[in-house]
Each structure stands twice: as C-alpha cells, then as structure tokens.
PDB file of C-alpha atoms in Angstrom:
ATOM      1  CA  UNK E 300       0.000   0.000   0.000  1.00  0.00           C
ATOM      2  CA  UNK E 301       1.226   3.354  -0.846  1.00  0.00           C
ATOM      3  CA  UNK E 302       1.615   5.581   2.144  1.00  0.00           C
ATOM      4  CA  UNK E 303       3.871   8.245   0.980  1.00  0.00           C
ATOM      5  CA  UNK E 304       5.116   9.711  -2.727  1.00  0.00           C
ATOM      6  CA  UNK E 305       8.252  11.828  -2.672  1.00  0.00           C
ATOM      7  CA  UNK E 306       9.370  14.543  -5.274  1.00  0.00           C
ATOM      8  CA  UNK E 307      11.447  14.866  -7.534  1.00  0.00           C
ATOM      9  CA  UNK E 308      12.092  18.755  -7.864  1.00  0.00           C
ATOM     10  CA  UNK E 309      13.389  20.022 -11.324  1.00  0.00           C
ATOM     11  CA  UNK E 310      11.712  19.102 -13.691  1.00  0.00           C
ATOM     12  CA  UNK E 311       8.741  17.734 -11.510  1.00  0.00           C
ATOM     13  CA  UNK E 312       7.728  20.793  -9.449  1.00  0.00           C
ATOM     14  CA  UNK E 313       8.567  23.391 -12.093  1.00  0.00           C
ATOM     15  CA  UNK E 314       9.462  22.569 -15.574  1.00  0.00           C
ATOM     16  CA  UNK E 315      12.848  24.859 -15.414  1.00  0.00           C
ATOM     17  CA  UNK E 316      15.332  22.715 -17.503  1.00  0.00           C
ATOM     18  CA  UNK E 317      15.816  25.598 -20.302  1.00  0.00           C
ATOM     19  CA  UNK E 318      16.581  27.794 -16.789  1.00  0.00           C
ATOM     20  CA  UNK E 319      19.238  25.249 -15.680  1.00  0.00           C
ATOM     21  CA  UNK E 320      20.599  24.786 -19.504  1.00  0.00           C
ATOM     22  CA  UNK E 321      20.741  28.796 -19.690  1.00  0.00           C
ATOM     23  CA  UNK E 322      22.857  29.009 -16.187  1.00  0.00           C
ATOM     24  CA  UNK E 323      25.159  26.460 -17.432  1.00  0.00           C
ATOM     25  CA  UNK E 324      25.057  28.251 -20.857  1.00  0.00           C
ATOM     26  CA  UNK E 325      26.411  31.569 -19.373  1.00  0.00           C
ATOM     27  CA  UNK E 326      28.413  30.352 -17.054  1.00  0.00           C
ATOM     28  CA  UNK E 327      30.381  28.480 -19.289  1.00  0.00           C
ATOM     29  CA  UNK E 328      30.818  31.070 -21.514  1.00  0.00           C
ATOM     30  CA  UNK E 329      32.061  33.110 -18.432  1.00  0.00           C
ATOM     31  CA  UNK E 330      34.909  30.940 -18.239  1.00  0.00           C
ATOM     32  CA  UNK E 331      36.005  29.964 -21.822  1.00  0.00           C
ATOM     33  CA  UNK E 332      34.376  26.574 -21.597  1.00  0.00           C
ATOM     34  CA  UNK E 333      32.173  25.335 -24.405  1.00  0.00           C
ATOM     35  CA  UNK E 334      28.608  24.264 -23.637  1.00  0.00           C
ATOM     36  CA  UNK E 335      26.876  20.995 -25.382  1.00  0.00           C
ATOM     37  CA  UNK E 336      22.984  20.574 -24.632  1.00  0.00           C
ATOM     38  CA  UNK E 337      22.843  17.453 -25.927  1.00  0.00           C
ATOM     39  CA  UNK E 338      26.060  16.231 -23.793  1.00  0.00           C
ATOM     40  CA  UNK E 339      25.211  17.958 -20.905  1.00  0.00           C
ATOM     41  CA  UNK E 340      21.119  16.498 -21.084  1.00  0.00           C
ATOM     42  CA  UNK E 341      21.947  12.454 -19.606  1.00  0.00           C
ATOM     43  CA  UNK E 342      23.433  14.308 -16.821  1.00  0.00           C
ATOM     44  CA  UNK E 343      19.911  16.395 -15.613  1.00  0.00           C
ATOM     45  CA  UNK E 344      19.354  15.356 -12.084  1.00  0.00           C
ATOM     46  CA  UNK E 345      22.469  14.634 -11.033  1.00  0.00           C
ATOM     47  CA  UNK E 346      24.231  16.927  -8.392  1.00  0.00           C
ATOM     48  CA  UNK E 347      26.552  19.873  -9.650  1.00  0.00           C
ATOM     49  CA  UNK E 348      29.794  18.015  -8.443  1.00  0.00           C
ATOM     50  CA  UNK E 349      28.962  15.102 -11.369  1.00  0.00           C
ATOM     51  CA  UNK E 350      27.435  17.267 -14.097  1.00  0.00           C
ATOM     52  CA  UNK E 351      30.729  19.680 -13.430  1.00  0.00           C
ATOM     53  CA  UNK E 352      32.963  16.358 -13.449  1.00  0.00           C
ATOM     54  CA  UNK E 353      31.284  15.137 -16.614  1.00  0.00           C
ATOM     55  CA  UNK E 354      30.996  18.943 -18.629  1.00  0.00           C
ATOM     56  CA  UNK E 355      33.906  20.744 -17.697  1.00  0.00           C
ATOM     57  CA  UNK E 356      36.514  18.608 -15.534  1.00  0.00           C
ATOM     58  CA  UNK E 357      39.287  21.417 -16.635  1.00  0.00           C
ATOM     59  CA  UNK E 358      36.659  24.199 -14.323  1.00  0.00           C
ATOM     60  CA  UNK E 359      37.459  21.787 -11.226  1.00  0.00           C
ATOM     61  CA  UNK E 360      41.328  22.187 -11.869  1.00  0.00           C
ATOM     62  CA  UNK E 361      41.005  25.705 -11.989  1.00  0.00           C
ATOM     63  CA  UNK E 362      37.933  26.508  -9.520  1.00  0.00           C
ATOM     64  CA  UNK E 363      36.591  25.099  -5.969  1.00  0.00           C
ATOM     65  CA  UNK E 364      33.580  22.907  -6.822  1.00  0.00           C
ATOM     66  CA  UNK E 365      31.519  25.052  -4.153  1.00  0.00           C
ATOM     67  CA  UNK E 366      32.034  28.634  -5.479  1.00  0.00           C
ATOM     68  CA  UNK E 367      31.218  27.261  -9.187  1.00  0.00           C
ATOM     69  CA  UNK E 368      27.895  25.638  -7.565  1.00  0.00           C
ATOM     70  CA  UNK E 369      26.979  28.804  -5.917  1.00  0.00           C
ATOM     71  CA  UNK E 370      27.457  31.041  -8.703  1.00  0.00           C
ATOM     72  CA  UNK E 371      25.422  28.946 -11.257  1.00  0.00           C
ATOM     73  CA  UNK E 372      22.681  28.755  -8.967  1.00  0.00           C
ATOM     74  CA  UNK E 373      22.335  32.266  -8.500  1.00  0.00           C
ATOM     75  CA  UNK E 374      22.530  32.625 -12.296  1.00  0.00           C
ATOM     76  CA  UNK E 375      19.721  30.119 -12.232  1.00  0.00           C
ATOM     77  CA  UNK E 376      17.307  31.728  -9.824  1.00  0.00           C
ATOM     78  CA  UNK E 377      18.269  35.094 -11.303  1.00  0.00           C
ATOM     79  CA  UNK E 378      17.036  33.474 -14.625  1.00  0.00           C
ATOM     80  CA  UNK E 379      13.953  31.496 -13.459  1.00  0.00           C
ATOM     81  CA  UNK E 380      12.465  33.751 -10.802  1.00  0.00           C
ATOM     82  CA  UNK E 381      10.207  35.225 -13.653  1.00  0.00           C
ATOM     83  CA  UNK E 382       8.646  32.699 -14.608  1.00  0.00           C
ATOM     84  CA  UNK E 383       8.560  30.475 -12.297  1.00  0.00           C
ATOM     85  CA  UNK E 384       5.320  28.324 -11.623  1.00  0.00           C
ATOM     86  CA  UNK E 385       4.001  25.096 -10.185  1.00  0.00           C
ATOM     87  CA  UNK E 386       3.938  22.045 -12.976  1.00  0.00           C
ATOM     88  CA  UNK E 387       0.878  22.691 -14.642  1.00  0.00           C
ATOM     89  CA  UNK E 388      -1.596  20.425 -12.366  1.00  0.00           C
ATOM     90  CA  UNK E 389       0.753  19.926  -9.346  1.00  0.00           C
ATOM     91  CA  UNK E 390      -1.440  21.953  -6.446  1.00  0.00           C
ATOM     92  CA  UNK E 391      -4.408  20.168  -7.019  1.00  0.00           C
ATOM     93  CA  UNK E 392      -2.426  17.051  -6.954  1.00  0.00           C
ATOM     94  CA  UNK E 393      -0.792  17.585  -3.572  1.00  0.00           C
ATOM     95  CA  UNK E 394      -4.931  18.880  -2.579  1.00  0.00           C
ATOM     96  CA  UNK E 395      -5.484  14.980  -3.220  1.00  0.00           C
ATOM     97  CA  UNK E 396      -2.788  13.721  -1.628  1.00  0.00           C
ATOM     98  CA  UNK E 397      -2.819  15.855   1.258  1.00  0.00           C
ATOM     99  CA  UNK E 398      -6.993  14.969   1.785  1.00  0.00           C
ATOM    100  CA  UNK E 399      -6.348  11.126   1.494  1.00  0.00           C
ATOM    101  CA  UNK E 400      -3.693  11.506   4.159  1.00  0.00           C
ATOM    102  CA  UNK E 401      -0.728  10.393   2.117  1.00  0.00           C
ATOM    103  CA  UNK E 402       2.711  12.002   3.777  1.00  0.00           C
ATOM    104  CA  UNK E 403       4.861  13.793   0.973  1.00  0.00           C
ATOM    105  CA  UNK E 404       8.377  14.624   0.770  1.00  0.00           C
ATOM    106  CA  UNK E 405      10.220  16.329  -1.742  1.00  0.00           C
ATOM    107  CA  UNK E 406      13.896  13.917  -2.993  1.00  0.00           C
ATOM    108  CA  UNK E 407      15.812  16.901  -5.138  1.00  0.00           C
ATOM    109  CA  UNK E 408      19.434  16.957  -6.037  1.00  0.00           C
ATOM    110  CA  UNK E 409      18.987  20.163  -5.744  1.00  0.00           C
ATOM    111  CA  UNK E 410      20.769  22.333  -2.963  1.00  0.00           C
ATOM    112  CA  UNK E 411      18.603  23.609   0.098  1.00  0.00           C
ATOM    113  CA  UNK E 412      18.861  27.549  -1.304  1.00  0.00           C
ATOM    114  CA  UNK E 413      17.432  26.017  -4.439  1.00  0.00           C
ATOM    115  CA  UNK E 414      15.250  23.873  -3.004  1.00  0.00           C
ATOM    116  CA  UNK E 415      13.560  26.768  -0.691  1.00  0.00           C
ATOM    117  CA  UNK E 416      13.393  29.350  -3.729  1.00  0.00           C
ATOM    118  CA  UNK E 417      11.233  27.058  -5.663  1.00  0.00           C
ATOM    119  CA  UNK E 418       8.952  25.969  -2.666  1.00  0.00           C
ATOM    120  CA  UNK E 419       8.307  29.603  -1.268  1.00  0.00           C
ATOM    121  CA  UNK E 420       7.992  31.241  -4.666  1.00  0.00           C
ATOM    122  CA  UNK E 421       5.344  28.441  -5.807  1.00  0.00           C
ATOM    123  CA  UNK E 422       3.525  28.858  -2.688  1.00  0.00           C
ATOM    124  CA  UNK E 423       3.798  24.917  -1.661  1.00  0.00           C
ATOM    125  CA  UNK E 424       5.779  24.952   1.057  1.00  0.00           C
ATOM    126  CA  UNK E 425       2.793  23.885   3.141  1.00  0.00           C
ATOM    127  CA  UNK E 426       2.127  20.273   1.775  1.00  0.00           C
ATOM    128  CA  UNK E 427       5.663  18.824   2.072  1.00  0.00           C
ATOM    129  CA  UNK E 428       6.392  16.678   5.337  1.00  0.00           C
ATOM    130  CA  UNK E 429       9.781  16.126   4.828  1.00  0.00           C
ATOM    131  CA  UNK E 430      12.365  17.505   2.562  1.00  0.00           C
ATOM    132  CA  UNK E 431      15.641  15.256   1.443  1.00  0.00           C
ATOM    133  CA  UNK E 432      18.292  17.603  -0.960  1.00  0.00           C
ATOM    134  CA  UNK E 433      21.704  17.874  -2.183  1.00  0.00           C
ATOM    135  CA  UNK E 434      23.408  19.213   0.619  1.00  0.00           C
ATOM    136  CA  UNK E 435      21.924  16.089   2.744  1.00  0.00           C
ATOM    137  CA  UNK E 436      23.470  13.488   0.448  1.00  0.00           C
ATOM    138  CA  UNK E 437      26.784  11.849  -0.132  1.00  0.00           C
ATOM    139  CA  UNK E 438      25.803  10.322  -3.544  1.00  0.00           C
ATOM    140  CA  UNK E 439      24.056  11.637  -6.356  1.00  0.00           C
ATOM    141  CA  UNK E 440      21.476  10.336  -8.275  1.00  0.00           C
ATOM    142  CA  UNK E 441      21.176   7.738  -9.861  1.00  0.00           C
ATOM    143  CA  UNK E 442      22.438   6.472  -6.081  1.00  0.00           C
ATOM    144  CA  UNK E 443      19.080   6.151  -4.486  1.00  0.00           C
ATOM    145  CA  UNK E 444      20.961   7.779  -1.183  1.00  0.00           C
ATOM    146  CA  UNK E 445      18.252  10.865  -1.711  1.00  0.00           C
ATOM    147  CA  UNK E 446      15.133   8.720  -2.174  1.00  0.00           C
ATOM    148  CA  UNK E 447      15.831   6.573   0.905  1.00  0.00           C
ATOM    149  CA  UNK E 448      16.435   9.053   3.084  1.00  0.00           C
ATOM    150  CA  UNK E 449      13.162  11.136   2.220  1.00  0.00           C
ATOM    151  CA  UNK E 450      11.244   7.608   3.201  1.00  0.00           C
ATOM    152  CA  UNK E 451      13.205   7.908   6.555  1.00  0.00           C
ATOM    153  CA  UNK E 452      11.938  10.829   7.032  1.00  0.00           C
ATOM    154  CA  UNK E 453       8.391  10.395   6.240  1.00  0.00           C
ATOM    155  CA  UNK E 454       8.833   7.438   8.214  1.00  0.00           C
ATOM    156  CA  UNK E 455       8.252   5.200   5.455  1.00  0.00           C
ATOM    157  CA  UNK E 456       9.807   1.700   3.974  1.00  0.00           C
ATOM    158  CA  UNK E 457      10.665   2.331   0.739  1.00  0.00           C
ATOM    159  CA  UNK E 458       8.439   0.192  -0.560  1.00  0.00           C
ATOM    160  CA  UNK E 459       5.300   2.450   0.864  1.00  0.00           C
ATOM    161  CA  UNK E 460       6.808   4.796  -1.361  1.00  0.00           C
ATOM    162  CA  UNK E 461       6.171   6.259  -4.816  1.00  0.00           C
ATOM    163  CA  UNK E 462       8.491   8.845  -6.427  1.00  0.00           C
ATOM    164  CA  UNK E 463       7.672  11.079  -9.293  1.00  0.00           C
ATOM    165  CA  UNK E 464      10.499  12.252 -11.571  1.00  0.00           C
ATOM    166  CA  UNK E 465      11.341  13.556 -15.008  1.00  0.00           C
ATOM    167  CA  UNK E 466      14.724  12.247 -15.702  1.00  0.00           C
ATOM    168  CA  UNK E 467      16.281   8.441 -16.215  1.00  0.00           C
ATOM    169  CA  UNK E 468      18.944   8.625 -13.203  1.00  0.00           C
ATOM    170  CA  UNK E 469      16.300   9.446 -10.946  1.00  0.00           C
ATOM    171  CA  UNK E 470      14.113   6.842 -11.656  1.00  0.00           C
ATOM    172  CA  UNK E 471      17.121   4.829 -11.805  1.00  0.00           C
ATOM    173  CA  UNK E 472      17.302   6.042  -8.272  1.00  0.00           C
ATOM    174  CA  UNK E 473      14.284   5.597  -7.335  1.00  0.00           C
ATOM    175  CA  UNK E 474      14.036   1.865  -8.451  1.00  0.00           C
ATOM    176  CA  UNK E 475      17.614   0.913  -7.044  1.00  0.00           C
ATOM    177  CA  UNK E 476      15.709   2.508  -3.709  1.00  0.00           C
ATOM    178  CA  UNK E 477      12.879  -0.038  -3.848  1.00  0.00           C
ATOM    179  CA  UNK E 478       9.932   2.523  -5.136  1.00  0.00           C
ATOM    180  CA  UNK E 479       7.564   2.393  -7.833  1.00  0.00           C
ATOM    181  CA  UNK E 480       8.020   5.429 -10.634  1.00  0.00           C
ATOM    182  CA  UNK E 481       6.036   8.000 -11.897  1.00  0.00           C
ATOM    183  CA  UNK E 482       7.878   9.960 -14.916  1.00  0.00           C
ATOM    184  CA  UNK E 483       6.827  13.614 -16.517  1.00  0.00           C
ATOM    185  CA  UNK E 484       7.568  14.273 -20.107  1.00  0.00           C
ATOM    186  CA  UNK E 485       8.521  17.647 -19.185  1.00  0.00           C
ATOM    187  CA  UNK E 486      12.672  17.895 -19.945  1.00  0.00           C
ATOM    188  CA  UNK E 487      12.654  14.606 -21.518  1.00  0.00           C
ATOM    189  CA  UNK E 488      10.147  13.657 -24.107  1.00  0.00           C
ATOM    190  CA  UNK E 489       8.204  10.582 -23.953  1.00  0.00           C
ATOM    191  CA  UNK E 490      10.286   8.170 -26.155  1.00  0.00           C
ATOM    192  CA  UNK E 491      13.664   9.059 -23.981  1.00  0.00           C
ATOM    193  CA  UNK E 492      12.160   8.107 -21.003  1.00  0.00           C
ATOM    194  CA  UNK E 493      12.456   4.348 -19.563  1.00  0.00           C
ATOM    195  CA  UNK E 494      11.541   2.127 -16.971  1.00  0.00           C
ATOM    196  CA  UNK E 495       8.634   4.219 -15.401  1.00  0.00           C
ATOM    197  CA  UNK E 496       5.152   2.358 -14.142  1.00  0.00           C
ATOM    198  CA  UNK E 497       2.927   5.483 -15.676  1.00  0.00           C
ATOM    199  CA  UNK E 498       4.266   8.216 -17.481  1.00  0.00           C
ATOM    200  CA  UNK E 499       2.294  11.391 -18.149  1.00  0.00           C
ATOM    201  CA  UNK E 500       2.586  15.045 -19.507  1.00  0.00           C
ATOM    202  CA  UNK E 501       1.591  16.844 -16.750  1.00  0.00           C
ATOM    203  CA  UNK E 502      -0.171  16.619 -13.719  1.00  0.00           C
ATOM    204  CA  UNK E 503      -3.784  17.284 -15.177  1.00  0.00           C
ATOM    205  CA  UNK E 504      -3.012  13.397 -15.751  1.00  0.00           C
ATOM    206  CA  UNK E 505      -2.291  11.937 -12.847  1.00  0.00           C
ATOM    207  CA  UNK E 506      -5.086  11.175  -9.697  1.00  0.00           C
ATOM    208  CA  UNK E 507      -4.688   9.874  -6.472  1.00  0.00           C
ATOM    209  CA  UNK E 508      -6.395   6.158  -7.191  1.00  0.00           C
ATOM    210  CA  UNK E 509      -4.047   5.987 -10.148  1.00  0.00           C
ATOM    211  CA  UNK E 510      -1.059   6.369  -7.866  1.00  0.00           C
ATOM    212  CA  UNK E 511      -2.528   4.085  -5.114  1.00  0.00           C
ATOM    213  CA  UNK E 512      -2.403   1.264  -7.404  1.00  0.00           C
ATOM    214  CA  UNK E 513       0.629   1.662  -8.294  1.00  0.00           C
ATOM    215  CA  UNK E 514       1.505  -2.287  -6.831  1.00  0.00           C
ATOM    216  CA  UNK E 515      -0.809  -3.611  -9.366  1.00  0.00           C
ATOM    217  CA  UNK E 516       0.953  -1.391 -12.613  1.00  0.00           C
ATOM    218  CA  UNK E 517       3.955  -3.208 -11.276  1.00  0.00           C
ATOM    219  CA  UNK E 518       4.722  -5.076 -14.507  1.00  0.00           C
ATOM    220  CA  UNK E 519       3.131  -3.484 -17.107  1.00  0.00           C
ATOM    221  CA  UNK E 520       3.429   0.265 -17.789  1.00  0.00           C
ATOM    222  CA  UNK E 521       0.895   2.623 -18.159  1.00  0.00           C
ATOM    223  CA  UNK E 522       1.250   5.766 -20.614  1.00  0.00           C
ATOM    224  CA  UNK E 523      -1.543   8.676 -20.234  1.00  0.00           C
ATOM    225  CA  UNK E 524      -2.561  11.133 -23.059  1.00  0.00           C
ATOM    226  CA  UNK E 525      -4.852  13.746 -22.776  1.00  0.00           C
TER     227      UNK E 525
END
C-alpha cells in the first residue's frame, strides 16, 4: 500500500530545464568553456559536483567545486524567478494527496537555497512533510541515497513509497531505492524516457487512485494522453 510519494524537484515541481541549460550556458561562456545541450542532457538530475565532473573537468582544476555551484545557482534563480510556476496540475495534486492523508516529501538533487526558492515562490511549502536535498546526500542520483532518506523521514519503507520524476537517473534512483516510478515528459520527451510504471505530460493526468495502485501497474506500464 502506498503511504507516501516523494518529489522529484526540477523538472517535476517546475518545468525549469531551459533555466538550468541557460545558467550552465552563461556560465560556461564566463569561463572559456564550451557548452553541449545534448552532452550535458543524460546528466539532468544529477548533483553539480557530477554534471561539473562530466561537462567541464578542466573548471574543477582551476575553480573550488563550491564557489562554481553557488554562482550557477544564482545565475539560475536570477534566470527562473520570472517565470517560475508550479507544474501545470501539481497543487491540485498535492490537494489529493494531502486529503487522502498520504505524507509527501520532496527527494531533489537540488541544494537547500534552491530547493527553498522554488517551494516559497510556488507557494507549496505547506504540503511537504519532509524535505531530502543535495546538501543532505553523499551520492548523487542515480544512487538512491536521496530517495531513501526522504522515506526515513516520512517514516516510510521504501516500498510504501512512490516517487515522481522527469529524468532516467532518478528513476534509476528511485528503483535501485525499492519505489515504484512515476515519470513527466517535461525535460525529456516521452520516447527518452524508460523504466517508469505510468508516465504522463503533466499533472492534469495523474489522480490519487491511479497512484494508489501503483503495486498492481507493477509489470506493465501505463502511458496517459490527454
């Protein structure tokens, strides 16, 4: 039985990849290093010490890891604070969840500056029990180090649990953890996106029963149009 479903963040709460891409973009650029969006996209998800290992190993012979992170993060919230907006579909959602009594947890790569900006600006603080980030972890995603510990902290076995993400590490995480998989098409589209029990566009497409019965999808997934 599914008592608790945990969060990806990027990606899941706000579609902001083209933010992140742009940061990266500029900051790059800052520093003489070249910038591939089609290299750079398996890494999405992953924590900035891996995507800077994988992009621009030459930045961490040059620059501390830490003031690199900080600065492209700023450049990110600088870039998305705009815009920025729930997933199209995600308050009601968490309404449902929250009125059925299922605990919810947010499971982000993200750092905790990052992780607060997008929860305060969205206005969703309020429905998250427990929150499990990048500055909590010791091992990126696709480790499922992030996903287990947000079950810990809803008090939860992993296999109460349900995440929801958008990219293939994390649900790589998030089955390595023991938990069933939801995936948005929202930075990857629906082809490039594998091993997920439903996958939908949006949150418009997703209901409470659906993700209660997740146990039953277990071995045969389940794709939602509109």
């Amino acid at each position: 039985m599914i008592k608790g479903v945990i969060f990806d963040m990027d990606g899941v709460l706000v579609d902001n990849r083209d933010a992140h891409i742009e940061a990266f973009t500029r900051l790059f650029k800052k520093y003489g290093v070249p910038f591939d969006r089609e290299k750079f996209m398996p890494s999405f998800g992953m924590t900035n010490d891996m995507i800077f290992a994988r992009q621009a190993p030459e930045l961490l012979e040059r620059y501390p890891l830490e003031q690199l992170s900080l600065e492209k993060e700023a450049l990110y919230r600088s870039i998305f604070e705009e815009s920025i907006a729930p997933t199209r579909g995600l308050v009601d959602f968490l309404k449902s969840l929250k009125e059925h009594g299922i605990k919810i947890a947010v499971g982000s790569s993200g750092n905790t500056n990052n992780v607060n900006f997008v929860l305060s600006r969205c206005r969703i603080a309020e429905y998250f029990d427990a929150i499990a980030n990048g500055d909590m972890i010791s091992h990126g995603k696709p480790d499922p180090e992030v996903y287990l510990l947000a079950a810990k902290l809803l008090g939860l076995k992993p296999e109460e649990c349900v995440v929801i993400e958008d990219a293939p590490v994390g649900i790589e995480a998030a089955r390595r953890a023991g938990m069933a998989a939801v995936a948005l098409a929202t930075t990857f589209s629906r082809d490039r996106i594998p091993d997920y029990d439903i996958l939908v566009d949006d949150f418009t497409q997703l209901g409470y029963e659906q993700v209660m019965h997740l146990p039953a999808f277990a071995d045969r997934p389940v794709q939602v149009e509109n």
